[in-house]
Every structure is written in structure tokens, then in C-alpha cells.
XYZ file of C-alpha atoms in Angstrom:
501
model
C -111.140 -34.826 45.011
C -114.199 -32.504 45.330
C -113.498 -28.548 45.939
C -114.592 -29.397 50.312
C -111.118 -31.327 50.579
C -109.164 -28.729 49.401
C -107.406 -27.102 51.647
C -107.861 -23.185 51.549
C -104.879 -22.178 49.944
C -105.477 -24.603 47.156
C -109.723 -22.807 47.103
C -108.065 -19.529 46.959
C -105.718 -20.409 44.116
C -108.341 -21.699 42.334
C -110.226 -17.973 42.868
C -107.668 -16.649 41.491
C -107.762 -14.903 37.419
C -104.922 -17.113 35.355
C -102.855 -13.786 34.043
C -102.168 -13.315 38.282
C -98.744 -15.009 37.426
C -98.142 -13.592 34.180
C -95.874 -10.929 34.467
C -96.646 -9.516 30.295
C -100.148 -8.783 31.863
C -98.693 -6.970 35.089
C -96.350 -4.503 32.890
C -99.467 -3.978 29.842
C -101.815 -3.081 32.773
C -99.287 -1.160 34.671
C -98.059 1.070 31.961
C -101.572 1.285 30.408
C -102.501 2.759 33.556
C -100.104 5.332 33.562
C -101.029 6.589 30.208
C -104.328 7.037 31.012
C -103.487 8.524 34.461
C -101.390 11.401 32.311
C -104.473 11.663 30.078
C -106.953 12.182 32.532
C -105.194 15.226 34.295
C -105.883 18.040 31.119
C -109.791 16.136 30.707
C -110.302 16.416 34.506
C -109.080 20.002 34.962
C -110.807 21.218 31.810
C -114.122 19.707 32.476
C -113.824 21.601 36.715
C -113.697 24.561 33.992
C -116.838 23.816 32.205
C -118.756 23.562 35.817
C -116.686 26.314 37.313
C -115.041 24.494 40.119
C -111.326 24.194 41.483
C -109.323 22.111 38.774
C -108.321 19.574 42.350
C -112.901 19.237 41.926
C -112.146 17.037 38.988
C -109.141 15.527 39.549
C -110.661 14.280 42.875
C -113.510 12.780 40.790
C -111.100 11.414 38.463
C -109.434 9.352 41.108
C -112.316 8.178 43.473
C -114.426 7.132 40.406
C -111.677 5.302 38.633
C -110.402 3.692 41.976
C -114.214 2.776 43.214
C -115.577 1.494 39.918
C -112.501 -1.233 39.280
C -113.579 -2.367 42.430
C -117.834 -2.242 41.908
C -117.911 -1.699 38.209
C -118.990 -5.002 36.055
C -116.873 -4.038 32.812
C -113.555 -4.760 33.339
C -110.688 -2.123 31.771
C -113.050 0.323 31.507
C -112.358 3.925 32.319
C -115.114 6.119 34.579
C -113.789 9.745 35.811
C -114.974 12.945 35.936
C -116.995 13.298 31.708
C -117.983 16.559 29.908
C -121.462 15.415 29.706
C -121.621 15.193 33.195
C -120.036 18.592 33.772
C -122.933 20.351 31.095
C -125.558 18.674 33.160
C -124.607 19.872 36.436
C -122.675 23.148 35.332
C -125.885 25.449 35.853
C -126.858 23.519 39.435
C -123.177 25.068 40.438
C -123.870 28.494 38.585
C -126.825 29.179 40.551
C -126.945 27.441 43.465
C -123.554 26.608 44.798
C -120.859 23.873 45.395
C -122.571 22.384 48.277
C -125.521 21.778 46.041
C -123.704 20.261 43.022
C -122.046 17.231 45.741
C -125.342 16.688 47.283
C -126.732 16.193 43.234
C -123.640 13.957 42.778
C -124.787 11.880 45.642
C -128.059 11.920 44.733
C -127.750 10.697 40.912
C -126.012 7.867 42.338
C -128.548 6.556 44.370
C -130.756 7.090 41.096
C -128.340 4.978 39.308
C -128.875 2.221 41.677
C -132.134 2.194 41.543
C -132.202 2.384 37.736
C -129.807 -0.411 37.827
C -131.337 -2.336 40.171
C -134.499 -2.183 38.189
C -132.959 -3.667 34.866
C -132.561 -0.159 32.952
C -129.304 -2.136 31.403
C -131.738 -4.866 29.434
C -133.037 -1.400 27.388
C -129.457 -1.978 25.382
C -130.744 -4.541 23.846
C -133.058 -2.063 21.707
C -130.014 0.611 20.521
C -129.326 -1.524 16.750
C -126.145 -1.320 14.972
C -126.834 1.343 12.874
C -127.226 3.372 16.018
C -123.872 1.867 17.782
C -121.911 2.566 14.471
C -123.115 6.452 14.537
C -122.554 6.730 17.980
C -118.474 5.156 18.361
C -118.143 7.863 14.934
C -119.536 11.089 16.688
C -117.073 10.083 19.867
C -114.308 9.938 17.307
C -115.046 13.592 16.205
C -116.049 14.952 19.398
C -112.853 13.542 20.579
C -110.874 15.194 17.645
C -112.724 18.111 18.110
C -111.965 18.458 21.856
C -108.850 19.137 20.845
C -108.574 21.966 18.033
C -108.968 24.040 20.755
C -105.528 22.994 21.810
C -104.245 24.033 17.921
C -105.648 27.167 17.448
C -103.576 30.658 18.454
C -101.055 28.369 19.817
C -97.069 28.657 19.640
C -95.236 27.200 16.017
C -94.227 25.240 17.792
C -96.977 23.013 19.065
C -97.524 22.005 15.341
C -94.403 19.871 14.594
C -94.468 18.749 18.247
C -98.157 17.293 17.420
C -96.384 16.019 14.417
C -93.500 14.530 16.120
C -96.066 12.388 18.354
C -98.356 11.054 16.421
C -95.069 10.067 14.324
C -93.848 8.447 16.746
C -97.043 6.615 18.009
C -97.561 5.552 14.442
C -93.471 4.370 14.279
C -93.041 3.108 17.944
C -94.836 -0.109 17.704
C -93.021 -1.083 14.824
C -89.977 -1.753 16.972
C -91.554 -3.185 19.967
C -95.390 -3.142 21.695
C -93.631 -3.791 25.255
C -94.237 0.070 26.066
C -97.040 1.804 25.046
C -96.608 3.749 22.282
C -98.343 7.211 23.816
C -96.445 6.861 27.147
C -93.109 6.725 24.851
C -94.409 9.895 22.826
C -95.266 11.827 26.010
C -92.048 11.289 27.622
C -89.674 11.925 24.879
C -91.899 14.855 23.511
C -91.529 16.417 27.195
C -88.133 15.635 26.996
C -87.470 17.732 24.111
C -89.512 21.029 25.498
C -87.544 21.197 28.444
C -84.212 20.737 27.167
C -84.522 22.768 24.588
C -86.423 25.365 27.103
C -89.540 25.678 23.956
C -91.961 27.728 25.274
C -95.451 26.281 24.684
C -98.726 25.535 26.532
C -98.121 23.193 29.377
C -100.679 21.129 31.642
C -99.623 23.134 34.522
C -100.768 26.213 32.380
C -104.702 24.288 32.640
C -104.712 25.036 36.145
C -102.589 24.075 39.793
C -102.608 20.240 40.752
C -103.827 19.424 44.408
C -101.007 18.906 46.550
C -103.255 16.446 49.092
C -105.871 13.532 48.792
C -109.873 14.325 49.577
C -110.984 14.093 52.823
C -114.807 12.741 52.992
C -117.263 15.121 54.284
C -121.237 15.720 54.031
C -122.080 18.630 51.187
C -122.393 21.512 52.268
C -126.644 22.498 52.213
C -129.685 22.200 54.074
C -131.168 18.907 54.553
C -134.709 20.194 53.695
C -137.524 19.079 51.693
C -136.493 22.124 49.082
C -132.725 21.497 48.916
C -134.340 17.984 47.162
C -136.671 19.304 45.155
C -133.650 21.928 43.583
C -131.203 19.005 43.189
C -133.496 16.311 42.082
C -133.843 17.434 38.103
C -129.932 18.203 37.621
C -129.358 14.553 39.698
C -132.004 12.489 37.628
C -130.544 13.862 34.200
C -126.936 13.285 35.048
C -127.630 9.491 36.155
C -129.960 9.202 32.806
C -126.847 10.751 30.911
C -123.961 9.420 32.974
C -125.564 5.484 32.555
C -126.152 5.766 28.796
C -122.835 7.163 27.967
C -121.364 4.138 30.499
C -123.596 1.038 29.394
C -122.534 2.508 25.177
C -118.976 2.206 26.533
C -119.173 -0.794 27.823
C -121.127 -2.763 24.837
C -118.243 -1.078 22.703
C -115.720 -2.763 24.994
C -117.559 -6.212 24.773
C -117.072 -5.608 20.756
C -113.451 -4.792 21.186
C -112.284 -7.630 23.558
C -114.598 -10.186 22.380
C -115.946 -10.691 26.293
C -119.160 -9.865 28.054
C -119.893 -7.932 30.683
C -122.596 -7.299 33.172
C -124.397 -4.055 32.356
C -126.239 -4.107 36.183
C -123.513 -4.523 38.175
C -122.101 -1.593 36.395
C -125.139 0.398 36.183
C -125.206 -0.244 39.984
C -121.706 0.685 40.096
C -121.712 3.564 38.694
C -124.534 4.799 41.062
C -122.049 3.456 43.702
C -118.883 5.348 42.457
C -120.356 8.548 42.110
C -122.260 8.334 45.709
C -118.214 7.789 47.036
C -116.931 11.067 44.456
C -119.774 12.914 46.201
C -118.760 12.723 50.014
C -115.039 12.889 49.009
C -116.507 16.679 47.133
C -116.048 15.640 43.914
C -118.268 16.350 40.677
C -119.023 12.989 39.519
C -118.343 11.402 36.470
C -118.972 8.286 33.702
C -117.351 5.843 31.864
C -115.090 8.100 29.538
C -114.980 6.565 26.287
C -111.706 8.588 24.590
C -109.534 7.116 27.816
C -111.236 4.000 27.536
C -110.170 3.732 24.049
C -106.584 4.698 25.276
C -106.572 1.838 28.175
C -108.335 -1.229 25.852
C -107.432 -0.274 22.223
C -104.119 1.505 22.209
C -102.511 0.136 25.401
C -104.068 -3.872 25.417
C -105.395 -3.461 29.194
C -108.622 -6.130 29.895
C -107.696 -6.183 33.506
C -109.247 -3.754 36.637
C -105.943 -3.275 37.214
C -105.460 -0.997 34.779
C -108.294 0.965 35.985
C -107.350 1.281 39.603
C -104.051 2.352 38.745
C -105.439 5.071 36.467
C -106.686 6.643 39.405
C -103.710 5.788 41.702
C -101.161 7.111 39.376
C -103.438 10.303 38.841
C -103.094 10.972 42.531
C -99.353 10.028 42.702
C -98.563 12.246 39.671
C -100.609 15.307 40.931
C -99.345 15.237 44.266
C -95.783 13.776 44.051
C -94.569 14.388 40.572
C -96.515 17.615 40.386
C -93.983 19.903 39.081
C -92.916 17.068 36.097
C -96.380 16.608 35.128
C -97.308 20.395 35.123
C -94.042 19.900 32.508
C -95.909 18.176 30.101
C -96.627 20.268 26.856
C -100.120 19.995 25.522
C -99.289 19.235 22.352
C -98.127 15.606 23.192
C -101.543 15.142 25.093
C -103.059 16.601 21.576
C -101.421 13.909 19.892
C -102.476 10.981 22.135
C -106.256 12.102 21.536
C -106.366 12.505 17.930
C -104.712 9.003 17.555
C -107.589 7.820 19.232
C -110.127 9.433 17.852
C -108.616 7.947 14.160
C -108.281 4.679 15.530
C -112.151 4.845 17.372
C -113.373 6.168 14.055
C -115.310 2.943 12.078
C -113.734 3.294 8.991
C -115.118 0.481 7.474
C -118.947 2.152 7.984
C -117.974 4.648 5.264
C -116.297 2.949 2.591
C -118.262 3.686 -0.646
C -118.442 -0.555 -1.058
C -120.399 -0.798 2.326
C -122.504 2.102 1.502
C -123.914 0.755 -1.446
C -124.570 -2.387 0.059
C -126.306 -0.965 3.291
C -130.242 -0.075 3.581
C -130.416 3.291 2.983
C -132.724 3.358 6.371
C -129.744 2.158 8.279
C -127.486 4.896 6.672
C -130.013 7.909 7.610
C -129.830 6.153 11.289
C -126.118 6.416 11.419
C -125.680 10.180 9.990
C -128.778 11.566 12.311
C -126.992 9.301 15.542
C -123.210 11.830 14.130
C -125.440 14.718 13.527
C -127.398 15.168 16.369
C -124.033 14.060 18.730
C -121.989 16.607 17.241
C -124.685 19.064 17.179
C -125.551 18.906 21.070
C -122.074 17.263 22.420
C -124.327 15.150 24.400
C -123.655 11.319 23.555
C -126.867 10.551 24.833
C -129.247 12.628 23.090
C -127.850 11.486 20.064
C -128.704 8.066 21.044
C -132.184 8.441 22.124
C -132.816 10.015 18.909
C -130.926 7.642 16.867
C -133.016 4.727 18.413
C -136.183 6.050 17.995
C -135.546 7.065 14.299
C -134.657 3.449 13.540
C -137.448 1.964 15.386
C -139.707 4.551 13.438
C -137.904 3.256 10.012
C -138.283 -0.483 11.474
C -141.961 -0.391 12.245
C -142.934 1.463 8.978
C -141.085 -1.686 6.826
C -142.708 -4.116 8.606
C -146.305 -2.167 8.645
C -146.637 -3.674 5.454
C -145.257 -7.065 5.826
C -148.741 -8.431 6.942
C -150.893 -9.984 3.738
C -154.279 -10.903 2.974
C -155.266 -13.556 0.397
C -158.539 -15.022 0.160
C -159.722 -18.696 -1.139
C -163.776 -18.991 -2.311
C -164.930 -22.289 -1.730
C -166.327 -24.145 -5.075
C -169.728 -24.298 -3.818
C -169.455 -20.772 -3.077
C -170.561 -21.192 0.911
C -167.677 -19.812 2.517
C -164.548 -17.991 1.936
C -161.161 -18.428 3.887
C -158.989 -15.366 4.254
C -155.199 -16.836 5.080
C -153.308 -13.129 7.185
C -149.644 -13.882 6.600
C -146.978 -11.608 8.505
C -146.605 -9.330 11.880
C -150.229 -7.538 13.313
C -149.361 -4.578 15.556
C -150.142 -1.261 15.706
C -148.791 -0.094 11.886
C -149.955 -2.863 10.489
C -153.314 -3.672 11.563
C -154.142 -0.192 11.090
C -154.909 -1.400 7.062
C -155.923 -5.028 7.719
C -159.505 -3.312 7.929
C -159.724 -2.381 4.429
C -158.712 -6.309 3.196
C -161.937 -8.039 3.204
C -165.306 -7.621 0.957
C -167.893 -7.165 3.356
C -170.544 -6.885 0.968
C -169.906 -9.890 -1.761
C -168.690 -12.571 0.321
C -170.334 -15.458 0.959
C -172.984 -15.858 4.418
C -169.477 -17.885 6.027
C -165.881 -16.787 6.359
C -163.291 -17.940 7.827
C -159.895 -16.059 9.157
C -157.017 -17.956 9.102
C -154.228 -16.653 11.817
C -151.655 -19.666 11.403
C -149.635 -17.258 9.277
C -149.306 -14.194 11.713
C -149.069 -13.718 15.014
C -150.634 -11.024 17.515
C -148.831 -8.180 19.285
C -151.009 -5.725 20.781
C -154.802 -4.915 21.889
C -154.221 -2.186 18.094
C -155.007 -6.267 16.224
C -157.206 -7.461 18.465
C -159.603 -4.200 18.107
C -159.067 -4.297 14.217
C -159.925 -7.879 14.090
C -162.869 -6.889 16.299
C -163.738 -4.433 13.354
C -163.997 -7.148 11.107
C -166.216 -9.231 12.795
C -168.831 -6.075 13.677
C -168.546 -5.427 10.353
C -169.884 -8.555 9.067
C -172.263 -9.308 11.734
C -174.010 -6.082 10.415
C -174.322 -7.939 7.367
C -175.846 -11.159 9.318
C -172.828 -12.789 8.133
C -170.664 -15.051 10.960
C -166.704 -15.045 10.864
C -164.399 -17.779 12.775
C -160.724 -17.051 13.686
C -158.792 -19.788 13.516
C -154.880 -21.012 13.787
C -154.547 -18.491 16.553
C -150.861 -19.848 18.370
C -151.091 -19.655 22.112
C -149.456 -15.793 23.124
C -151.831 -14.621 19.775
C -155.214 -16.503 21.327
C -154.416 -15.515 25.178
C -154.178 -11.375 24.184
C -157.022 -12.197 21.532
C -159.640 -14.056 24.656
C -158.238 -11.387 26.722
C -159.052 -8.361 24.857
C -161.861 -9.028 22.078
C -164.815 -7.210 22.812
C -163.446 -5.151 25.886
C -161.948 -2.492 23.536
C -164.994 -0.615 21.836
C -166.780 0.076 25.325
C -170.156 -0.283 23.672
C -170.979 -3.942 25.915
């Protein structure tokens, strides 16, 4: 029977994802969601403290982007709220200019990020290598980790056996059954014990007062003038260029994790979406937050959207409903939650002595400079850029010498055959020069291509060297073996490079 006969119930059954009926997926997604709902509230309010807005800012930015992008976003369980990188970026637009400024740069990076996205800035991905990835998922795990010492420092006694007590039990809990989430368990029985016992340390109520109403969309507050663009433009173009590489690395970690792919333009062009909604319901925008990400795909199993949209749901429904309870909540079993994650994000396995020794030593100075220049800046995507172009500089100088020269005299002494073997680009055509004897060979010689193959105009000038060089010397040269991208840049470009025709 072909899919036209159906009738539209059977169509729409077929639309729908096979775990709809699978009640284990409902309750992992459910409860995954509330976890990360309870650990977004301290990230959200802190991060309204780094820009020097309400603490309601963020957690309105926490919701709308977690709601909007498990709707838009084209990585499925993936987290996006209100980030710290985000908050750095736009933290001096708010400083100096106003509120009304920093929601009409919110707006504005998203519309960046849909152009970016529409114009295929996801296929860059493609050139961040391993080494690179590796350093990157280790300097979350210690920014993550060292979010939180903060947290342990001129603190209570008694924060320190309560931060004890959790990760106990999160290490413990799964032992006897995986049906609940290990850090939801921790949380509530760690709460559990500071009120009863009436223990008097930090609470997330202490971070700042939860909003006791939703957003209401509005228009930001400015001038709608050539030079209220010109002031947010900068701030919006670096938070989209920050916010999208922290969001596409998140999401090519999650592919790794759950073995699935995703599409990194619909969720570039999601993100540009989500934060365009965050901005006309006043909120500060946000990313893809990789520690709550971690929280929702590693520790809790989600794969769904569900889990996403209820992240922001419950976020709401514990700020304004449960408000009081949550405000509860010590710190310290928060604390816990985080540094679990940050051991479990932490690549082990990159650093074990027998891996080391077995790894390019290249590779390895990629990975530490990625850690170093992360934790140095807390900016995710700095580290990144610089990690990329470091290994690209390390790749290019290897293979700058990959490209030999050998040359074959025939017997009668007429001509001589040079055979070019390997990659000509820029690094290494730069010596390719220096290969042949101009002066003793024979009136004939003969460049054989078969071996190599042709990148850029850098080969087709040096090669264009060569053959100058012997014609000086009334001596003729014929390329030959040229494959068919190598002899269309070669026609293209030989003899339009010099500028002396």
C-alpha cells in the first residue's frame, strides 16, 4: 500500500519518533530535565551578575532559549541558556551604555547568527582536528571545576562534608538503580538534611531573588538610529562569533557522545533564532552550555528535545511556584553536581602516560596551548581559534617537505626527466625552486607532475620560475602528467603571475 492510501492517522503515526510510546524515555527525559532546570538557576543568576543585570535577566534567558531552541535547534538534548561567555562579551555594552542597549545587541547577534548560518559558517567544523576537540572538552572540564571553588572558599564547615556527602552519593546511587538520576537524588536528600537539621550555609536564594512572573515581550528600550547600530553592532557580531563556536563545539561533542549526527545549520540558524526571541522577551542571550549539557546527555541519558524544553519549563515552574523550596537549596549540593561533571567531561584517556608516548608530539603542543589559552582567557572560543591555527601551522610545516624531486638523465644524454612526488602549495613550493641544475642539464627536460598535485597560484608561479629560468639558458622544459584540477589552475594561472607580459 503506498504512503497516499493511508489514511492520516496512520501518516501521522508514521511521523511520529519510536520512543513516543516508551514510557523509560518519558521518565529519563523528564527527570533529566529537572536536574538541569535546578542547575541552571545558580549559572543563570550568577552570569546576570557578571553583566550587572537583575538575577530574573538571566533566568528569563535561561527559559526562552532552552524552550525556543528544542523547538528550532538541530542538536537534539542539547542545552542553550543564558553562558558566561556571552555575559563577558556583552557585560561592558551594559556598563556603559544601558539595558536597553544590551537587548537590542541580543537581537541583533541573532540575526548575525542567521546569516552566518545561513551562509554555511557550520561546514568551518570540519577544520577544528582532534587534537584541538580533545584540548577544548579538557579546558571545559576545568573551567567547570573551577567555576566552582568559588563556592568552597570562606564558606561554612559545613559545606565541605555536604560536598562530600553528594558526590558520595552520586558516585553510590547508581549502583542501586539508574531509574532516578543520580544528581536529582543528591540534591534532594542533601536539601533535606540542611533544613531539618536547620545548618546554616549558603543557599541559592542567597545568589539573588527568583522572578515571581513570566517575561512579557517588548521592543528594547533605545533609539532606532543609525548610531544606536553602529554602538551595538561590535558587542552583537562578537557574541554571535562566540555564542556559535561555543554551540557548534557542543554539539560535535554531543554527536561523539550519542553516536548520532546532527545538523550544525539548522542550529547555527537556531541559535540566531533563540536569542532574537530572549531579546524581545528582555533577556541577555545565551549558547549552548556545555557543563548542563553534560548533565542532560552524559549523567542523566536524555537524547530527546524533551529534555530540553522541560529544562526551561521546570526553570520557570521552580522559580515562580516552588520559589521558596528552591531558594532552599544549599550550594554545596549544586557544587557537587558540577564537579562530577567536570570529572566525568574530563578525557582521561588523552593523558595517560601510554597515549602520550604514542601521540605526535605536534598534536600534544595543540592540545596543552587549546587548555592553556581556555583557561587563561575563560573564553572557549579563543582557545579554539588559536588551537586551530597552531595545528594547521604544525600541519602545513610537515607536509612543506613532503614534496620530492628526483631526476633520470637519459643514456644519450639529450634530456633529463625530473619525476615531483608529493603536495605543491604554498610551504612547499617555496623550495621546489632550488631542485633543478639549471646550468648542467641537458638542452631538454622534462617535468613529470603524475606524482603531485597542484594547490595554489604559490606552484604555479614557482613552476613558472623554473621554466624562465631555463629559457634564459635557451633550454625548453615540458610539464607533463598534470591531473585535471592540477592542469585547469596551471592553464589558468601560468604566466599571469609575474606581470612582466
Amino acid at each position: 500500500m503506498t504512503t497516499s492510501a493511508l489514511s492520516p492517522a496512520a501518516r501521522l503515526r508514521g511521523l511520529k519518533p519510536d520512543w513516543i510510546n516508551d514510557p523509560r524515555v518519558w521518565r529519563t527525559e523528564i527527570l533529566a530535565g529537572l536536574v538541569v532546570g535546578l542547575a541552571l538557576i545558580p549559572e543563570a543568576i550568577s552570569f546576570s551578575i557578571i553583566v550587572g543585570v537583575d538575577p530574573a535577566i538571566g533566568l528569563f534567558a535561561s527559559f526562552t532559549m532552552a524552550v525556543t531552541i528544542s523547538i528550532v535547534g538541530g542538536r537534539r538534548a542539547m542545552i542553550s541558556a543564558a553562558t558566561g561567555a556571552v555575559a563577558l562579551v556583552t557585560a561592558p555594552l551594559n556598563r556603559e551604555h544601558g539595558f536597553g542597549y544590551l537587548v537590542a545587541a541580543v537581537i541583533l547577534a541573532g540575526v548575525f547568527q542567521i546569516v552566518l548560518g545561513a551562509l554555511g559558517v557550520a561546514r568551518l567544523m570540519r577544520f577544528v582536528p582532534r587534537s584541538v576537540m580533545v584540548g577544548f572538552v579538557n579546558a571545559l572540564a576545568i573551567l567547570i571545576f573551577m567555576a566552582q571553588v568559588p563556592e568552597m572558599h570562606d564558606v561554612p564547615w559545613a559545606v565541605y562534608p555536604l560536598i562530600i556527602g553528594g558526590l558520595a552519593l552520586m558516585v553510590l546511587f547508581p549502583r542501586i538503580t539508574r531509574t532516578i538520576p543520580a544528581p536529582l537524588v543528591s540534591i534532594v536528600i542533601l536539601t533535606v538534611i540542611t533544613v531539618a537539621a536547620a545548618i546554616a550555609v549558603p543557599t541559592v536564594g542567597d545568589k539573588g531573588a527568583l522572578p515571581s512572573s513570566l517575561p512579557t515581550p517588548g521592543l528594547p528600550d533605545v533609539p532606532f538610529t543609525f548610531d544606536t547600530l553602529t554602538t551595538v553592532a561590535p558587542y552583537a557580531l562578537a557574541m554571535a562569533l562566540v555564542g556559535l563556536m561555543e554551540s557548534l563545539m557542543t554539539a560535535k561533542l554531543v554527536d561523539e557522545i550519542t553516536d548520532t549526527h546532527s545538523s550544525k545549520t539548522r542550529e547555527s540558524i537556531g541559535q540566531g533564532i533563540a536569542n532574537i526571541v530572549t531579546g524581545f522577551f528582555g533577556g541577555m542571550g545565551g549558547c549552548a552550555m556545555i557543563g548542563q549539557t553534560m548533565i542532560n546527555v552524559r549523567v542523566s541519558g536524555a537524547r530527546t528535545r524533551v529534555s530540553t524544553f522541560l529544562a526551561g519549563t521546570f526553570l520557570m515552574v521552580l522559580c515562580i511556584v516552588f520559589g521558596p523550596v528552591v531558594s532552599d537549596i544549599p550550594m554545596a549540593a549544586l557544587v557537587a553536581v558540577m564537579v562530577m561533571v567536570s570529572f566525568a567531561t574530563f578525557d582521561w584517556h588523552s593523558i595517560a602516560p601510554k597515549t602520550l608516548r604514542r601521540m605526535p608530539a605536534g598534536e600534544i603542543a595543540v592540545m596543552v596551548l587549546t587548555v592553556a589559552v581556555v583557561v587563561a582567557t575563560h573564553n572557549l572560543a579563543i582557545g579554539v581559534v588559536v588551537g586551530t591555527i597552531t595545528a594547521m601551522v604544525i600541519f602545513a610545516k610537515r607536509v612543506a617537505h613532503v614534496a620530492d624531486v628526483t631526476a633520470v638523465v637519459d643514456p644519450d644524454g639529450t634530456q633529463v626527466v625530473y619525476r615531483v612526488t608529493g603536495e605543491l602549495f604554498f610551504a612547499s613550493s617555496n623550495d621546489l625552486v632550488t631542485r633543478f641544475a639549471y646550468a648542467t642539464d641537458p638542452d631538454r627536460i622534462v617535468i613529470d607532475l603524475s606524482g603531485t598535485h597542484i594547490w595554489d597560484a604559490s606552484s604555479v608561479a614557482a613552476l613558472d620560475a623554473i621554466e624562465a629560468k631555463y629559457a634564459q639558458r635557451g633550454k625548453t622544459v615540458e610539464i607533463i602528467g598534470l591531473n585535471q584540477p592540477s592542469a585547469h589552475i596551471h592553464e589558468t594561472l601560468s604566466g599571469e603571475l609575474t606581470g612582466s607580459h
